[in-house]
Structure formats: structure tokens, C-alpha cells
Amino acid sequence: MADTLRQVTFERVANSSYEVRNVRGGTIRVGSGGAETDFTPVELLLAAIGTCSAIDVDIVVSRRAEPTEFKAVVRGDKIRDAEEGNRMDNLAVEFTVHFPEGEDGDKAREALPRAVKMSHDRLCTVSRTVELGTPVTTTVND
């Protein structure tokens, strides 16, 4: 059976500021927005959605030509709803990808829309999870 578990751990470093660590030792600071450089949880969600798709797309198009520009903007509206609870709405990923002139660049440009669609429809675990909706459980350990 394949190892399917993914996890991160975090520890509090100050009020509403945490250091998140992955199993490989990478870290990122997350907070409520009070500290200038801490990512907020919503920013991490947006980053996860965008970079998940970007990795899928990059793998496909880079086989044809190395992009000369590859960036994206990920946006959404934070909704505060007393009845249904806070959430994000209108999530969107907008890629800007350019390739060099020539046959290989043409092949990459042709593959780009198909790669973006395939990521959205099947491959990106993060956006697929958000779109399909997955229950989240929370517990408190002694």
C-alpha cells in the first residue's frame, strides 16, 4: 500500500504567530497578519492552490520549452457569514506564461491550455479537495 499520509506540524512562537514545519525540515511562518512577513492561513490556501496547479503545468510545458516567464496571481474574496461561517469565494488562478520563439516554444504554447485544464480537472490535489469539499476533524490532545 502506498504511503498516503501527508502532514505538517506547527508551534507557537508568539501570540497568533506560528512556525510550520514539514517532515523534511522546511519551515514557514504563519500568523494572523499582525507580523509583517508572516503568511496568513488564507494566503497559504491561495498559495497552495496556485502552486499545486503551477507544478502540474510546469512539468508538462517545460518538457517542450523552458518558459521565459512563469507566474500567477491567485485571488478570492474572504466572506464573513454569520449563518454559514467564514470562507473564501470566487477563487481564481490566473497564469502568465511565455515561451521563446520557435518550434519548441510553439509546442509549449499549444500544450499550455490543455495542461491548465488537466490540472484543474484532475491533477491538483489542493484545488480538487477545495472544490469537492472534504470534512475536517479537530481534536484536543491531553
Backbone as JSON Lines, residues from 0, in Angstrom:
{"i":0,"aa":"M","n":[0.84,-1.19,0.0],"ca":[0.0,0.0,0.0],"c":[0.88,1.25,0.0]}
{"i":1,"aa":"A","n":[0.53,2.2,-0.79],"ca":[1.31,3.45,-0.9],"c":[1.15,4.27,0.37]}
{"i":2,"aa":"D","n":[2.19,5.02,0.69],"ca":[2.15,5.92,1.84],"c":[1.37,7.16,1.44]}
{"i":3,"aa":"T","n":[0.16,7.32,1.96],"ca":[-0.7,8.43,1.55],"c":[-0.72,9.57,2.56]}
{"i":4,"aa":"L","n":[-0.2,9.35,3.75],"ca":[-0.26,10.38,4.8],"c":[0.62,11.57,4.46]}
{"i":5,"aa":"R","n":[0.07,12.75,4.58],"ca":[0.83,14.0,4.48],"c":[0.55,14.78,5.75]}
{"i":6,"aa":"Q","n":[1.56,15.46,6.29],"ca":[1.32,16.24,7.5],"c":[2.35,17.33,7.66]}
{"i":7,"aa":"V","n":[1.95,18.34,8.39],"ca":[2.85,19.38,8.87],"c":[2.58,19.51,10.37]}
{"i":8,"aa":"T","n":[3.55,20.06,11.07],"ca":[3.36,20.38,12.48],"c":[3.66,21.85,12.67]}
{"i":9,"aa":"F","n":[3.12,22.43,13.72],"ca":[3.46,23.83,13.99],"c":[3.52,24.06,15.48]}
{"i":10,"aa":"E","n":[4.31,25.07,15.83],"ca":[4.45,25.51,17.21],"c":[4.28,27.01,17.28]}
{"i":11,"aa":"R","n":[3.72,27.45,18.37],"ca":[3.51,28.88,18.62],"c":[4.84,29.53,18.93]}
{"i":12,"aa":"V","n":[5.11,30.66,18.26],"ca":[6.32,31.43,18.55],"c":[5.98,32.76,19.21]}
{"i":13,"aa":"A","n":[4.75,33.22,19.05],"ca":[4.23,34.44,19.69],"c":[2.71,34.38,19.55]}
{"i":14,"aa":"N","n":[2.06,35.33,20.18],"ca":[0.6,35.37,20.09],"c":[0.18,35.46,18.63]}
{"i":15,"aa":"S","n":[-0.57,34.47,18.17],"ca":[-1.1,34.39,16.8],"c":[-0.02,34.3,15.74]}
{"i":16,"aa":"S","n":[1.16,33.77,16.08],"ca":[2.24,33.56,15.13],"c":[2.83,32.17,15.37]}
{"i":17,"aa":"Y","n":[3.02,31.41,14.29],"ca":[3.42,30.01,14.41],"c":[4.48,29.68,13.38]}
{"i":18,"aa":"E","n":[5.33,28.73,13.72],"ca":[6.29,28.21,12.77],"c":[5.8,26.83,12.35]}
{"i":19,"aa":"V","n":[5.54,26.68,11.05],"ca":[5.06,25.42,10.49],"c":[6.27,24.68,9.92]}
{"i":20,"aa":"R","n":[6.32,23.37,10.2],"ca":[7.46,22.57,9.74],"c":[6.93,21.34,8.99]}
{"i":21,"aa":"N","n":[7.57,21.06,7.85],"ca":[7.22,19.83,7.14],"c":[8.16,18.71,7.58]}
{"i":22,"aa":"V","n":[7.91,17.49,7.13],"ca":[8.7,16.34,7.58],"c":[10.13,16.38,7.05]}
{"i":23,"aa":"R","n":[10.4,17.22,6.05],"ca":[11.75,17.35,5.51],"c":[12.55,18.47,6.17]}
{"i":24,"aa":"G","n":[11.93,19.17,7.14],"ca":[12.62,20.21,7.88],"c":[12.4,21.61,7.36]}
{"i":25,"aa":"G","n":[11.62,21.79,6.31],"ca":[11.31,23.12,5.8],"c":[10.38,23.85,6.75]}
{"i":26,"aa":"T","n":[10.51,25.17,6.82],"ca":[9.67,25.95,7.72],"c":[9.08,27.16,7.01]}
{"i":27,"aa":"I","n":[7.96,27.61,7.54],"ca":[7.32,28.84,7.08],"c":[6.61,29.45,8.28]}
{"i":28,"aa":"R","n":[6.62,30.78,8.36],"ca":[5.93,31.47,9.45],"c":[4.52,31.83,9.02]}
{"i":29,"aa":"V","n":[3.56,31.56,9.91],"ca":[2.15,31.82,9.65],"c":[1.59,32.57,10.83]}
{"i":30,"aa":"G","n":[0.76,33.57,10.55],"ca":[0.15,34.33,11.63],"c":[-1.14,34.97,11.2]}
{"i":31,"aa":"S","n":[-1.66,35.77,12.07],"ca":[-2.96,36.4,11.81],"c":[-2.84,37.64,10.94]}
{"i":32,"aa":"G","n":[-1.64,37.98,10.54],"ca":[-1.46,39.16,9.72],"c":[-0.82,40.31,10.5]}
{"i":33,"aa":"G","n":[-0.62,40.11,11.8],"ca":[-0.02,41.15,12.61],"c":[1.45,41.38,12.32]}
{"i":34,"aa":"A","n":[2.19,40.29,12.11],"ca":[3.6,40.4,11.77],"c":[3.72,40.67,10.27]}
{"i":35,"aa":"E","n":[4.64,41.54,9.9],"ca":[4.73,41.97,8.5],"c":[4.98,40.85,7.51]}
{"i":36,"aa":"T","n":[5.83,39.89,7.85],"ca":[6.21,38.88,6.87],"c":[5.49,37.54,7.02]}
{"i":37,"aa":"D","n":[4.78,37.33,8.12],"ca":[4.06,36.07,8.29],"c":[2.98,35.94,7.23]}
{"i":38,"aa":"F","n":[2.88,34.76,6.65],"ca":[1.75,34.46,5.78],"c":[0.53,34.22,6.64]}
{"i":39,"aa":"T","n":[-0.64,34.65,6.18],"ca":[-1.87,34.32,6.88],"c":[-2.32,32.94,6.38]}
{"i":40,"aa":"P","n":[-3.18,32.26,7.15],"ca":[-3.7,30.98,6.66],"c":[-4.4,31.1,5.3]}
{"i":41,"aa":"V","n":[-5.12,32.17,5.07],"ca":[-5.79,32.36,3.78],"c":[-4.75,32.52,2.67]}
{"i":42,"aa":"E","n":[-3.7,33.26,2.92],"ca":[-2.63,33.39,1.91],"c":[-2.0,32.04,1.62]}
{"i":43,"aa":"L","n":[-1.82,31.2,2.64],"ca":[-1.29,29.86,2.41],"c":[-2.23,29.02,1.56]}
{"i":44,"aa":"L","n":[-3.53,29.15,1.8],"ca":[-4.51,28.43,0.97],"c":[-4.4,28.87,-0.48]}
{"i":45,"aa":"L","n":[-4.36,30.17,-0.7],"ca":[-4.22,30.69,-2.07],"c":[-2.91,30.2,-2.7]}
{"i":46,"aa":"A","n":[-1.83,30.26,-1.93],"ca":[-0.54,29.8,-2.44],"c":[-0.57,28.32,-2.77]}
{"i":47,"aa":"A","n":[-1.22,27.52,-1.92],"ca":[-1.3,26.08,-2.16],"c":[-2.09,25.77,-3.43]}
{"i":48,"aa":"I","n":[-3.19,26.45,-3.61],"ca":[-4.0,26.24,-4.82],"c":[-3.18,26.59,-6.06]}
{"i":49,"aa":"G","n":[-2.55,27.75,-6.05],"ca":[-1.81,28.2,-7.22],"c":[-0.57,27.39,-7.5]}
{"i":50,"aa":"T","n":[0.22,27.11,-6.49],"ca":[1.47,26.39,-6.74],"c":[1.22,24.93,-7.08]}
{"i":51,"aa":"C","n":[0.15,24.35,-6.55],"ca":[-0.21,22.98,-6.91],"c":[-0.46,22.89,-8.41]}
{"i":52,"aa":"S","n":[-1.26,23.8,-8.93],"ca":[-1.52,23.83,-10.38],"c":[-0.26,24.2,-11.15]}
{"i":53,"aa":"A","n":[0.51,25.13,-10.64],"ca":[1.72,25.56,-11.34],"c":[2.69,24.39,-11.53]}
{"i":54,"aa":"I","n":[2.84,23.56,-10.52],"ca":[3.74,22.41,-10.63],"c":[3.26,21.49,-11.74]}
{"i":55,"aa":"D","n":[1.95,21.18,-11.74],"ca":[1.4,20.33,-12.8],"c":[1.68,20.91,-14.18]}
{"i":56,"aa":"V","n":[1.38,22.18,-14.34],"ca":[1.52,22.85,-15.64],"c":[2.99,22.92,-16.04]}
{"i":57,"aa":"D","n":[3.85,23.28,-15.1],"ca":[5.28,23.43,-15.38],"c":[5.89,22.12,-15.88]}
{"i":58,"aa":"I","n":[5.52,21.02,-15.26],"ca":[6.05,19.71,-15.66],"c":[5.72,19.44,-17.13]}
{"i":59,"aa":"V","n":[4.49,19.73,-17.52],"ca":[4.05,19.45,-18.89],"c":[4.71,20.38,-19.9]}
{"i":60,"aa":"V","n":[4.64,21.68,-19.67],"ca":[5.12,22.61,-20.7],"c":[6.64,22.66,-20.78]}
{"i":61,"aa":"S","n":[7.32,22.46,-19.65],"ca":[8.79,22.54,-19.65],"c":[9.43,21.38,-20.41]}
{"i":62,"aa":"R","n":[8.67,20.32,-20.65],"ca":[9.18,19.23,-21.49],"c":[9.34,19.69,-22.94]}
{"i":63,"aa":"R","n":[8.58,20.72,-23.3],"ca":[8.59,21.21,-24.67],"c":[9.52,22.41,-24.84]}
{"i":64,"aa":"A","n":[9.47,23.35,-23.88],"ca":[10.36,24.52,-23.9],"c":[10.41,25.11,-22.51]}
{"i":65,"aa":"E","n":[11.56,25.64,-22.15],"ca":[11.73,26.31,-20.86],"c":[11.02,27.66,-20.93]}
{"i":66,"aa":"P","n":[10.09,27.92,-20.0],"ca":[9.38,29.21,-20.03],"c":[10.35,30.38,-19.83]}
{"i":67,"aa":"T","n":[10.09,31.48,-20.53],"ca":[10.85,32.71,-20.3],"c":[10.2,33.53,-19.18]}
{"i":68,"aa":"E","n":[8.93,33.25,-18.91],"ca":[8.21,33.87,-17.78],"c":[7.15,32.87,-17.33]}
{"i":69,"aa":"F","n":[7.05,32.71,-16.02],"ca":[6.05,31.79,-15.46],"c":[5.64,32.36,-14.1]}
{"i":70,"aa":"K","n":[4.45,32.93,-14.05],"ca":[3.96,33.48,-12.79],"c":[2.45,33.37,-12.76]}
{"i":71,"aa":"A","n":[1.89,33.59,-11.59],"ca":[0.44,33.51,-11.46],"c":[-0.02,34.43,-10.34]}
{"i":72,"aa":"V","n":[-1.26,34.83,-10.44],"ca":[-1.95,35.55,-9.37],"c":[-3.1,34.65,-8.94]}
{"i":73,"aa":"V","n":[-3.22,34.44,-7.64],"ca":[-4.32,33.66,-7.1],"c":[-5.1,34.58,-6.19]}
{"i":74,"aa":"R","n":[-6.41,34.65,-6.43],"ca":[-7.21,35.6,-5.65],"c":[-8.54,34.98,-5.27]}
{"i":75,"aa":"G","n":[-9.17,35.61,-4.32],"ca":[-10.51,35.21,-3.89],"c":[-11.03,36.22,-2.9]}
{"i":76,"aa":"D","n":[-12.3,36.13,-2.61],"ca":[-12.95,37.03,-1.66],"c":[-13.15,36.31,-0.33]}
{"i":77,"aa":"K","n":[-12.71,36.95,0.76],"ca":[-12.94,36.4,2.08],"c":[-14.33,36.85,2.54]}
{"i":78,"aa":"I","n":[-15.2,35.87,2.77],"ca":[-16.58,36.13,3.14],"c":[-16.75,35.88,4.63]}
{"i":79,"aa":"R","n":[-17.33,36.84,5.31],"ca":[-17.69,36.67,6.72],"c":[-19.2,36.5,6.77]}
{"i":80,"aa":"D","n":[-19.64,35.29,7.12],"ca":[-21.05,34.94,7.06],"c":[-21.47,34.4,8.43]}
{"i":81,"aa":"A","n":[-22.35,35.12,9.12],"ca":[-22.79,34.72,10.46],"c":[-23.53,33.39,10.43]}
{"i":82,"aa":"E","n":[-24.22,33.08,9.35],"ca":[-25.01,31.85,9.29],"c":[-24.17,30.64,8.87]}
{"i":83,"aa":"E","n":[-23.38,30.77,7.83],"ca":[-22.62,29.63,7.3],"c":[-21.15,29.64,7.7]}
{"i":84,"aa":"G","n":[-20.68,30.67,8.36],"ca":[-19.29,30.74,8.78],"c":[-18.4,31.37,7.72]}
{"i":85,"aa":"N","n":[-17.22,31.76,8.15],"ca":[-16.25,32.4,7.26],"c":[-15.77,31.41,6.21]}
{"i":86,"aa":"R","n":[-15.47,31.94,5.01],"ca":[-14.99,31.1,3.93],"c":[-14.44,31.99,2.82]}
{"i":87,"aa":"M","n":[-13.82,31.34,1.85],"ca":[-13.37,32.02,0.64],"c":[-14.34,31.72,-0.48]}
{"i":88,"aa":"D","n":[-14.51,32.72,-1.36],"ca":[-15.39,32.58,-2.51],"c":[-14.69,33.21,-3.72]}
{"i":89,"aa":"N","n":[-15.16,32.87,-4.9],"ca":[-14.62,33.43,-6.14],"c":[-13.12,33.16,-6.3]}
{"i":90,"aa":"L","n":[-12.69,31.95,-5.96],"ca":[-11.28,31.6,-6.09],"c":[-10.89,31.52,-7.56]}
{"i":91,"aa":"A","n":[-9.76,32.08,-7.9],"ca":[-9.31,32.08,-9.3],"c":[-7.78,32.08,-9.36]}
{"i":92,"aa":"V","n":[-7.26,31.33,-10.31],"ca":[-5.82,31.29,-10.6],"c":[-5.64,31.83,-12.0]}
{"i":93,"aa":"E","n":[-4.8,32.84,-12.15],"ca":[-4.55,33.46,-13.45],"c":[-3.06,33.33,-13.77]}
{"i":94,"aa":"F","n":[-2.75,32.48,-14.74],"ca":[-1.37,32.24,-15.14],"c":[-0.93,33.23,-16.21]}
{"i":95,"aa":"T","n":[0.33,33.63,-16.13],"ca":[1.02,34.35,-17.2],"c":[2.27,33.54,-17.51]}
{"i":96,"aa":"V","n":[2.27,32.92,-18.68],"ca":[3.38,32.05,-19.06],"c":[3.78,32.39,-20.49]}
{"i":97,"aa":"H","n":[5.07,32.64,-20.69],"ca":[5.6,32.94,-22.02],"c":[6.74,31.98,-22.33]}
{"i":98,"aa":"F","n":[6.92,31.73,-23.61],"ca":[7.94,30.8,-24.09],"c":[8.76,31.48,-25.19]}
{"i":99,"aa":"P","n":[9.94,30.95,-25.45],"ca":[10.74,31.53,-26.53],"c":[10.09,31.27,-27.88]}
{"i":100,"aa":"E","n":[10.48,32.08,-28.86],"ca":[10.01,31.88,-30.23],"c":[10.59,30.57,-30.77]}
{"i":101,"aa":"G","n":[9.93,30.03,-31.73],"ca":[10.43,28.82,-32.37],"c":[9.5,27.64,-32.18]}
{"i":102,"aa":"E","n":[9.89,26.52,-32.79],"ca":[9.07,25.32,-32.8],"c":[8.79,24.78,-31.39]}
{"i":103,"aa":"D","n":[9.83,24.72,-30.54],"ca":[9.62,24.21,-29.19],"c":[8.7,25.13,-28.39]}
{"i":104,"aa":"G","n":[8.89,26.43,-28.53],"ca":[8.01,27.39,-27.86],"c":[6.58,27.26,-28.34]}
{"i":105,"aa":"D","n":[6.4,27.04,-29.64],"ca":[5.06,26.83,-30.19],"c":[4.41,25.59,-29.59]}
{"i":106,"aa":"K","n":[5.18,24.51,-29.44],"ca":[4.66,23.28,-28.83],"c":[4.24,23.53,-27.39]}
{"i":107,"aa":"A","n":[5.03,24.29,-26.66],"ca":[4.71,24.59,-25.26],"c":[3.46,25.46,-25.17]}
{"i":108,"aa":"R","n":[3.37,26.48,-26.04],"ca":[2.17,27.34,-26.05],"c":[0.92,26.53,-26.36]}
{"i":109,"aa":"E","n":[1.04,25.58,-27.27],"ca":[-0.1,24.73,-27.62],"c":[-0.51,23.83,-26.46]}
{"i":110,"aa":"A","n":[0.46,23.35,-25.7],"ca":[0.17,22.44,-24.58],"c":[-0.36,23.16,-23.34]}
{"i":111,"aa":"L","n":[-0.08,24.46,-23.23],"ca":[-0.41,25.21,-22.02],"c":[-1.89,25.14,-21.62]}
{"i":112,"aa":"P","n":[-2.85,25.48,-22.49],"ca":[-4.25,25.44,-22.06],"c":[-4.7,24.04,-21.64]}
{"i":113,"aa":"R","n":[-4.23,23.04,-22.33],"ca":[-4.57,21.65,-22.0],"c":[-4.0,21.27,-20.64]}
{"i":114,"aa":"A","n":[-2.77,21.7,-20.35],"ca":[-2.13,21.4,-19.07],"c":[-2.87,22.08,-17.92]}
{"i":115,"aa":"V","n":[-3.27,23.34,-18.13],"ca":[-4.03,24.06,-17.09],"c":[-5.35,23.36,-16.82]}
{"i":116,"aa":"K","n":[-6.04,22.96,-17.88],"ca":[-7.33,22.27,-17.71],"c":[-7.16,20.93,-17.01]}
{"i":117,"aa":"M","n":[-6.15,20.18,-17.4],"ca":[-5.9,18.88,-16.78],"c":[-5.58,19.03,-15.29]}
{"i":118,"aa":"S","n":[-4.8,20.05,-14.94],"ca":[-4.5,20.3,-13.54],"c":[-5.77,20.61,-12.77]}
{"i":119,"aa":"H","n":[-6.59,21.5,-13.32],"ca":[-7.83,21.89,-12.66],"c":[-8.81,20.72,-12.53]}
{"i":120,"aa":"D","n":[-8.96,19.95,-13.59],"ca":[-9.98,18.9,-13.62],"c":[-9.58,17.61,-12.92]}
{"i":121,"aa":"R","n":[-8.26,17.31,-12.84],"ca":[-7.86,16.01,-12.33],"c":[-6.66,15.99,-11.39]}
{"i":122,"aa":"L","n":[-5.66,16.81,-11.65],"ca":[-4.36,16.59,-11.03],"c":[-4.1,17.34,-9.73]}
{"i":123,"aa":"C","n":[-4.52,18.58,-9.64],"ca":[-4.16,19.4,-8.47],"c":[-4.95,18.94,-7.25]}
{"i":124,"aa":"T","n":[-4.27,18.26,-6.35],"ca":[-4.9,17.74,-5.13],"c":[-5.53,18.84,-4.3]}
{"i":125,"aa":"V","n":[-4.89,19.99,-4.23],"ca":[-5.38,21.07,-3.37],"c":[-6.69,21.65,-3.91]}
{"i":126,"aa":"S","n":[-6.7,22.08,-5.16],"ca":[-7.93,22.68,-5.69],"c":[-9.04,21.64,-5.83]}
{"i":127,"aa":"R","n":[-8.69,20.39,-6.15],"ca":[-9.71,19.33,-6.23],"c":[-10.34,19.13,-4.85]}
{"i":128,"aa":"T","n":[-9.54,19.16,-3.79],"ca":[-10.06,19.0,-2.43],"c":[-10.98,20.14,-2.06]}
{"i":129,"aa":"V","n":[-10.58,21.37,-2.39],"ca":[-11.42,22.54,-2.09],"c":[-12.73,22.44,-2.86]}
{"i":130,"aa":"E","n":[-12.66,22.14,-4.15],"ca":[-13.87,22.1,-4.97],"c":[-14.82,20.98,-4.57]}
{"i":131,"aa":"L","n":[-14.28,19.83,-4.23],"ca":[-15.12,18.7,-3.86],"c":[-15.64,18.81,-2.43]}
{"i":132,"aa":"G","n":[-14.89,19.53,-1.59],"ca":[-15.27,19.67,-0.19],"c":[-14.93,18.4,0.59]}
{"i":133,"aa":"T","n":[-14.09,18.53,1.58],"ca":[-13.65,17.41,2.4],"c":[-13.84,17.78,3.86]}
{"i":134,"aa":"P","n":[-14.51,16.92,4.64],"ca":[-14.68,17.24,6.06],"c":[-13.33,17.35,6.77]}
{"i":135,"aa":"V","n":[-13.26,18.24,7.74],"ca":[-12.08,18.44,8.55],"c":[-12.47,18.14,10.0]}
{"i":136,"aa":"T","n":[-11.71,17.27,10.65],"ca":[-11.98,16.99,12.06],"c":[-10.95,17.73,12.9]}
{"i":137,"aa":"T","n":[-11.36,18.15,14.07],"ca":[-10.45,18.78,15.03],"c":[-10.61,18.11,16.37]}
{"i":138,"aa":"T","n":[-9.48,17.9,17.05],"ca":[-9.48,17.29,18.38],"c":[-8.52,18.03,19.27]}
{"i":139,"aa":"V","n":[-8.62,17.79,20.55],"ca":[-7.7,18.35,21.53],"c":[-7.05,17.19,22.27]}
{"i":140,"aa":"N","n":[-5.71,17.13,22.26],"ca":[-4.98,16.11,22.99],"c":[-4.73,16.59,24.41]}
{"i":141,"aa":"D","n":[-4.69,15.64,25.33],"ca":[-4.37,15.98,26.74],"c":[-2.91,16.31,26.89]}
